[in-house]
Amino acid sequence: MEHTRIDTSVPHPARRYSYWLGGKDHFAADRASGDAIAAAFPAVVELARANRAFLGRAVRHVAEAGVRQFLDIGTGLPAPDNTHEVAQQVAAESRVVYVDNDPIVMMHAQALLVGDPRGRTAYLEADVREPRLILEHQALRDTLDFSRPVALLLVTTLHFVHDDEQVAQIVRELIAPLAPGSFVVLSHGTMDFSNAEGIAAYERMFAARGTDVRARSRATIAGWLEGLELVEPGIVPVADWRPADPAARRPVSPDLGIVGVVARKP
Ligand SMILES: C[S@@+](CC[C@H](N)C(=O)[O-])C[C@H]1O[C@@H](n2cnc3c(N)ncnc32)[C@H](O)[C@@H]1O
């Protein structure tokens, strides 16, 4: 049974993120871990929400550019403005394949599979560290046509993979089969905006509780996307990526940041 694989005493990123977003699918361990991180880095809740809003704006941008197929790896628990909802608002026939490795996300996936009947959504439980299994999966092949453009979404997913070379390889393998005109939508934790004190506090906290995310620089992220065209304004804090209301106050994160980028494969 699915639920025998779920250990609710261990915090999980998807449930902790749901907690920060104001969702309902989380347990005591997720809340304790979420509160501990938020106590050290109060910006994290605001950042989680800014990241989710970036996802929505980026999906809309790509859909308005004509893309009708989405591969969303690191889906998270259902929350307002899931990828298929945003994409199908622009074009009802949009197709989305969701991928996550958290069995709890799998249990809630039904909510992601109820889309516009003119489009299609599928869910597969898989690990981003095994890109070939994802790309060769029958559910993906049945849903997406790789001879046409696809938007690959890696929105706050890759910072859960600790090995730098492995991440670079994952991104290469996922981008390689994409047709010209495809997009990559990516966001990732960074320390680029942190001062030395913030970096030290971040490292102490994660060292104490067993690190589960790895921050990376904008230069590293740019390296993954070599050969692609970065959509304006490039790799920027998620709240600054084409904000819906540029005049509104946007979160400033002195200690921790998430950057977002949309890139097009020529
Ligand atoms: C912070 S949530 C992001 C959710 C969504 N993309 C968003 O930005 O709103 C990160 C998601 O990545 C998933 N994840 C973490 N490591 C993963 C891996 N190795 N393979 C697939 N998914 C992973 C987690 O289970 C979680 O659902």
Short mmCIF file of C-alpha atoms and ligand atoms in Angstrom, two decimals:
data_model
loop_
_atom_site.label_atom_id
_atom_site.label_comp_id
_atom_site.label_asym_id
_atom_site.label_seq_id
_atom_site.Cartn_x
_atom_site.Cartn_y
_atom_site.Cartn_z
CA MET A 1 0.00 0.00 0.00
CA GLU A 2 1.18 3.53 -0.77
CA HIS A 3 0.86 4.81 2.74
CA THR A 4 3.21 2.20 4.24
CA ARG A 5 6.02 4.08 2.43
CA ILE A 6 5.17 7.40 4.03
CA ASP A 7 7.02 8.32 7.20
CA THR A 8 5.18 11.31 8.64
CA SER A 9 7.77 11.71 11.41
CA VAL A 10 10.32 12.96 8.85
CA PRO A 11 9.84 16.41 7.30
CA HIS A 12 9.28 16.37 3.54
CA PRO A 13 9.98 19.33 1.25
CA ALA A 14 6.60 19.16 -0.53
CA ARG A 15 4.61 19.15 2.73
CA ARG A 16 6.77 21.83 4.34
CA TYR A 17 6.34 24.00 1.24
CA SER A 18 2.58 23.40 1.38
CA TYR A 19 2.68 24.57 5.01
CA TRP A 20 4.51 27.78 4.03
CA LEU A 21 2.04 28.36 1.18
CA GLY A 22 -0.85 28.12 3.64
CA GLY A 23 -1.92 24.68 2.36
CA LYS A 24 -3.36 21.87 4.46
CA ASP A 25 -1.34 18.77 3.55
CA HIS A 26 1.34 18.63 6.25
CA PHE A 27 2.21 16.86 9.51
CA ALA A 28 3.78 17.92 12.81
CA ALA A 29 7.32 17.15 11.62
CA ASP A 30 6.82 19.31 8.52
CA ARG A 31 5.46 22.20 10.59
CA ALA A 32 8.29 21.93 13.15
CA SER A 33 10.90 21.90 10.39
CA GLY A 34 9.12 24.74 8.55
CA ASP A 35 8.94 26.81 11.73
CA ALA A 36 12.63 26.17 12.52
CA ILE A 37 13.68 27.36 9.09
CA ALA A 38 11.31 30.33 9.23
CA ALA A 39 12.67 31.29 12.66
CA ALA A 40 16.21 31.45 11.26
CA PHE A 41 15.13 32.86 7.87
CA PRO A 42 11.85 34.75 8.19
CA ALA A 43 11.94 35.53 4.47
CA VAL A 44 11.35 31.89 3.59
CA VAL A 45 7.55 32.00 3.77
CA GLU A 46 7.39 35.10 1.60
CA LEU A 47 9.88 33.48 -0.77
CA ALA A 48 7.81 30.29 -1.04
CA ARG A 49 4.83 32.38 -2.08
CA ALA A 50 6.92 34.49 -4.46
CA ASN A 51 8.27 31.29 -5.99
CA ARG A 52 4.78 29.92 -6.54
CA ALA A 53 3.72 33.20 -8.15
CA PHE A 54 6.81 33.05 -10.42
CA LEU A 55 5.73 29.57 -11.53
CA GLY A 56 2.33 30.95 -12.55
CA ARG A 57 3.73 33.94 -14.45
CA ALA A 58 6.37 31.84 -16.20
CA VAL A 59 3.86 29.17 -17.29
CA ARG A 60 1.55 31.89 -18.60
CA HIS A 61 4.42 33.51 -20.50
CA VAL A 62 5.42 30.23 -22.13
CA ALA A 63 1.81 29.32 -22.95
CA GLU A 64 1.28 32.74 -24.50
CA ALA A 65 4.42 32.11 -26.57
CA GLY A 66 2.54 29.14 -28.06
CA VAL A 67 3.81 26.14 -26.07
CA ARG A 68 1.09 23.57 -25.37
CA GLN A 69 3.11 20.85 -23.63
CA PHE A 70 4.62 20.98 -20.13
CA LEU A 71 6.88 18.60 -18.21
CA ASP A 72 6.74 19.74 -14.58
CA ILE A 73 9.38 17.92 -12.48
CA GLY A 74 9.14 18.55 -8.73
CA THR A 75 5.44 19.27 -8.89
CA GLY A 76 4.69 19.60 -5.18
CA LEU A 77 1.31 19.16 -3.59
CA PRO A 78 -1.67 20.64 -5.39
CA ALA A 79 -1.97 24.35 -4.62
CA PRO A 80 -3.72 27.27 -6.26
CA ASP A 81 -2.59 27.83 -9.86
CA ASN A 82 -1.21 24.42 -10.66
CA THR A 83 0.65 24.31 -13.97
CA HIS A 84 -2.21 22.77 -15.97
CA GLU A 85 -4.68 25.33 -14.62
CA VAL A 86 -2.56 28.29 -15.72
CA ALA A 87 -1.66 26.72 -19.08
CA GLN A 88 -5.23 25.63 -19.85
CA GLN A 89 -6.51 29.12 -19.08
CA VAL A 90 -4.36 30.29 -21.99
CA ALA A 91 -5.03 27.25 -24.21
CA ALA A 92 -7.50 24.55 -23.14
CA GLU A 93 -5.71 21.88 -25.16
CA SER A 94 -2.49 22.19 -23.10
CA ARG A 95 -0.98 18.93 -21.89
CA VAL A 96 0.99 18.52 -18.68
CA VAL A 97 3.04 15.67 -17.27
CA TYR A 98 3.72 16.05 -13.57
CA VAL A 99 6.66 14.28 -11.91
CA ASP A 100 7.56 14.07 -8.23
CA ASN A 101 9.32 11.51 -6.05
CA ASP A 102 7.32 12.13 -2.87
CA PRO A 103 4.69 9.39 -2.32
CA ILE A 104 2.49 11.96 -0.56
CA VAL A 105 2.37 14.02 -3.75
CA MET A 106 1.37 10.84 -5.59
CA MET A 107 -1.52 10.36 -3.17
CA HIS A 108 -2.82 13.83 -3.95
CA ALA A 109 -2.13 13.64 -7.67
CA GLN A 110 -5.75 12.98 -8.55
CA ALA A 111 -6.39 16.71 -8.05
CA LEU A 112 -3.81 17.41 -10.76
CA LEU A 113 -5.42 15.05 -13.22
CA VAL A 114 -8.74 16.81 -13.43
CA GLY A 115 -8.10 19.31 -16.16
CA ASP A 116 -9.87 20.65 -19.19
CA PRO A 117 -11.01 17.59 -21.22
CA ARG A 118 -9.63 19.25 -24.35
CA GLY A 119 -6.16 18.96 -22.82
CA ARG A 120 -4.55 16.17 -20.86
CA THR A 121 -2.61 15.72 -17.64
CA ALA A 122 -0.60 12.75 -16.38
CA TYR A 123 1.35 12.09 -13.22
CA LEU A 124 4.34 9.86 -12.74
CA GLU A 125 6.26 9.09 -9.60
CA ALA A 126 9.93 9.35 -10.46
CA ASP A 127 13.17 10.92 -9.33
CA VAL A 128 14.77 13.81 -11.19
CA ARG A 129 18.10 12.09 -10.55
CA GLU A 130 17.01 9.48 -13.09
CA PRO A 131 16.13 11.65 -16.08
CA ARG A 132 16.24 8.78 -18.56
CA LEU A 133 13.52 6.90 -16.67
CA ILE A 134 11.37 10.02 -16.81
CA LEU A 135 11.98 10.64 -20.52
CA GLU A 136 11.33 7.02 -21.46
CA HIS A 137 8.27 6.61 -19.26
CA GLN A 138 5.21 5.40 -21.14
CA ALA A 139 2.90 7.94 -19.47
CA LEU A 140 5.13 10.74 -20.69
CA ARG A 141 5.37 9.32 -24.20
CA ASP A 142 1.58 8.89 -24.30
CA THR A 143 0.99 12.51 -23.27
CA LEU A 144 3.75 14.63 -24.81
CA ASP A 145 5.02 14.78 -28.38
CA PHE A 146 8.75 15.50 -28.24
CA SER A 147 8.88 16.44 -31.91
CA ARG A 148 7.09 19.64 -30.86
CA PRO A 149 8.10 22.27 -28.25
CA VAL A 150 7.83 21.34 -24.59
CA ALA A 151 8.29 23.54 -21.53
CA LEU A 152 10.49 21.77 -19.00
CA LEU A 153 9.75 23.01 -15.46
CA LEU A 154 12.30 22.59 -12.69
CA VAL A 155 10.85 25.01 -10.17
CA THR A 156 12.67 24.72 -6.82
CA THR A 157 13.48 21.08 -7.52
CA LEU A 158 17.20 20.93 -8.27
CA HIS A 159 18.38 22.42 -4.98
CA PHE A 160 17.30 19.11 -3.39
CA VAL A 161 20.01 17.36 -5.40
CA HIS A 162 23.30 17.93 -3.61
CA ASP A 163 25.89 16.82 -6.15
CA ASP A 164 26.82 19.71 -8.47
CA GLU A 165 28.08 17.60 -11.36
CA GLN A 166 25.00 15.36 -11.11
CA VAL A 167 22.70 18.37 -11.42
CA ALA A 168 24.56 19.69 -14.47
CA GLN A 169 24.24 16.24 -16.06
CA ILE A 170 20.52 16.00 -15.21
CA VAL A 171 19.82 19.35 -16.85
CA ARG A 172 21.84 18.39 -19.95
CA GLU A 173 19.96 15.09 -20.28
CA LEU A 174 16.57 16.74 -19.88
CA ILE A 175 17.27 19.58 -22.33
CA ALA A 176 18.90 17.41 -25.04
CA PRO A 177 15.70 15.81 -26.44
CA LEU A 178 13.66 19.06 -26.43
CA ALA A 179 12.61 20.33 -29.85
CA PRO A 180 13.63 23.83 -31.04
CA GLY A 181 11.26 26.41 -29.58
CA SER A 182 11.07 24.55 -26.26
CA PHE A 183 11.52 26.37 -22.96
CA VAL A 184 13.11 25.71 -19.60
CA VAL A 185 11.46 27.30 -16.55
CA LEU A 186 13.71 26.99 -13.54
CA SER A 187 14.00 28.40 -10.04
CA HIS A 188 16.63 27.62 -7.45
CA GLY A 189 17.84 28.68 -4.03
CA THR A 190 20.85 30.97 -4.05
CA MET A 191 23.12 32.75 -1.59
CA ASP A 192 24.11 35.37 -4.17
CA PHE A 193 22.33 38.11 -2.25
CA SER A 194 23.43 37.07 1.23
CA ASN A 195 26.03 38.75 3.35
CA ALA A 196 28.72 36.70 5.14
CA GLU A 197 26.71 36.59 8.35
CA GLY A 198 23.64 35.31 6.51
CA ILE A 199 25.66 32.63 4.75
CA ALA A 200 27.23 31.47 8.02
CA ALA A 201 23.83 31.28 9.76
CA TYR A 202 22.35 29.35 6.85
CA GLU A 203 25.20 26.86 6.86
CA ARG A 204 25.09 26.42 10.64
CA MET A 205 21.40 25.76 10.62
CA PHE A 206 21.48 23.24 7.82
CA ALA A 207 24.58 21.54 9.23
CA ALA A 208 22.78 21.15 12.56
CA ARG A 209 19.65 19.60 11.14
CA GLY A 210 21.11 17.73 8.17
CA THR A 211 21.14 19.81 5.05
CA ASP A 212 18.47 19.10 2.49
CA VAL A 213 18.93 21.98 0.08
CA ARG A 214 21.97 23.25 -1.71
CA ALA A 215 22.13 26.88 -2.78
CA ARG A 216 23.81 27.66 -6.10
CA SER A 217 25.00 30.83 -7.83
CA ARG A 218 23.44 32.51 -10.82
CA ALA A 219 26.69 31.77 -12.70
CA THR A 220 26.24 28.04 -12.08
CA ILE A 221 22.63 28.16 -13.23
CA ALA A 222 23.65 30.15 -16.34
CA GLY A 223 26.16 27.38 -17.10
CA TRP A 224 23.39 24.78 -17.14
CA LEU A 225 21.49 26.86 -19.70
CA GLU A 226 24.37 27.48 -22.10
CA GLY A 227 23.17 27.46 -25.70
CA LEU A 228 19.68 28.59 -24.71
CA GLU A 229 18.34 32.15 -25.02
CA LEU A 230 17.45 33.68 -21.65
CA VAL A 231 14.09 35.43 -21.77
CA GLU A 232 14.30 38.97 -20.34
CA PRO A 233 15.10 39.80 -17.53
CA GLY A 234 17.36 36.72 -17.26
CA ILE A 235 18.21 35.05 -13.95
CA VAL A 236 16.71 37.26 -11.25
CA PRO A 237 15.03 36.92 -7.83
CA VAL A 238 11.70 35.21 -8.50
CA ALA A 239 9.71 38.22 -7.34
CA ASP A 240 11.53 40.36 -9.92
CA TRP A 241 10.81 38.09 -12.89
CA ARG A 242 8.23 40.08 -14.88
CA PRO A 243 6.22 41.06 -11.78
CA ALA A 244 2.50 41.43 -12.39
CA ASP A 245 2.53 44.69 -10.48
CA PRO A 246 6.00 46.24 -10.72
CA ALA A 247 4.96 49.03 -8.37
CA ALA A 248 4.06 46.64 -5.54
CA ARG A 249 6.63 46.08 -2.82
CA ARG A 250 8.55 42.93 -3.59
CA PRO A 251 10.24 40.74 -0.98
CA VAL A 252 13.82 41.57 -0.22
CA SER A 253 15.67 38.58 1.11
CA PRO A 254 18.89 39.49 2.84
CA ASP A 255 19.69 35.96 3.95
CA LEU A 256 18.22 33.58 1.43
CA GLY A 257 17.00 33.98 -2.10
CA ILE A 258 15.37 32.07 -4.88
CA VAL A 259 16.17 33.05 -8.43
CA GLY A 260 14.04 32.22 -11.44
CA VAL A 261 14.72 32.07 -15.15
CA VAL A 262 12.93 31.22 -18.38
CA ALA A 263 15.11 30.13 -21.30
CA ARG A 264 14.26 29.19 -24.88
CA LYS A 265 15.95 26.49 -26.92
CA PRO A 266 16.71 27.97 -30.36
C1 LIG B 1 9.44 23.25 -2.96
S1 LIG B 1 8.50 22.05 -3.83
C2 LIG B 1 8.17 22.91 -5.35
C3 LIG B 1 6.78 22.68 -5.90
C4 LIG B 1 6.46 23.42 -7.19
N1 LIG B 1 7.40 23.13 -8.24
C5 LIG B 1 6.43 24.91 -6.95
O1 LIG B 1 7.44 25.57 -7.21
O2 LIG B 1 5.41 25.42 -6.47
C6 LIG B 1 9.78 20.93 -4.33
C7 LIG B 1 9.28 19.61 -4.89
O3 LIG B 1 10.38 18.88 -5.42
C8 LIG B 1 10.19 17.53 -5.10
N2 LIG B 1 11.48 16.84 -5.16
C9 LIG B 1 12.52 16.94 -4.29
N3 LIG B 1 13.52 16.13 -4.67
C10 LIG B 1 13.10 15.48 -5.79
C11 LIG B 1 13.67 14.49 -6.64
N4 LIG B 1 14.90 14.01 -6.38
N5 LIG B 1 12.95 14.04 -7.70
C12 LIG B 1 11.71 14.52 -7.95
N6 LIG B 1 11.11 15.46 -7.17
C13 LIG B 1 11.79 15.93 -6.11
C14 LIG B 1 9.60 17.54 -3.70
O4 LIG B 1 8.94 16.33 -3.39
C15 LIG B 1 8.66 18.73 -3.81
O5 LIG B 1 7.38 18.34 -4.19
#
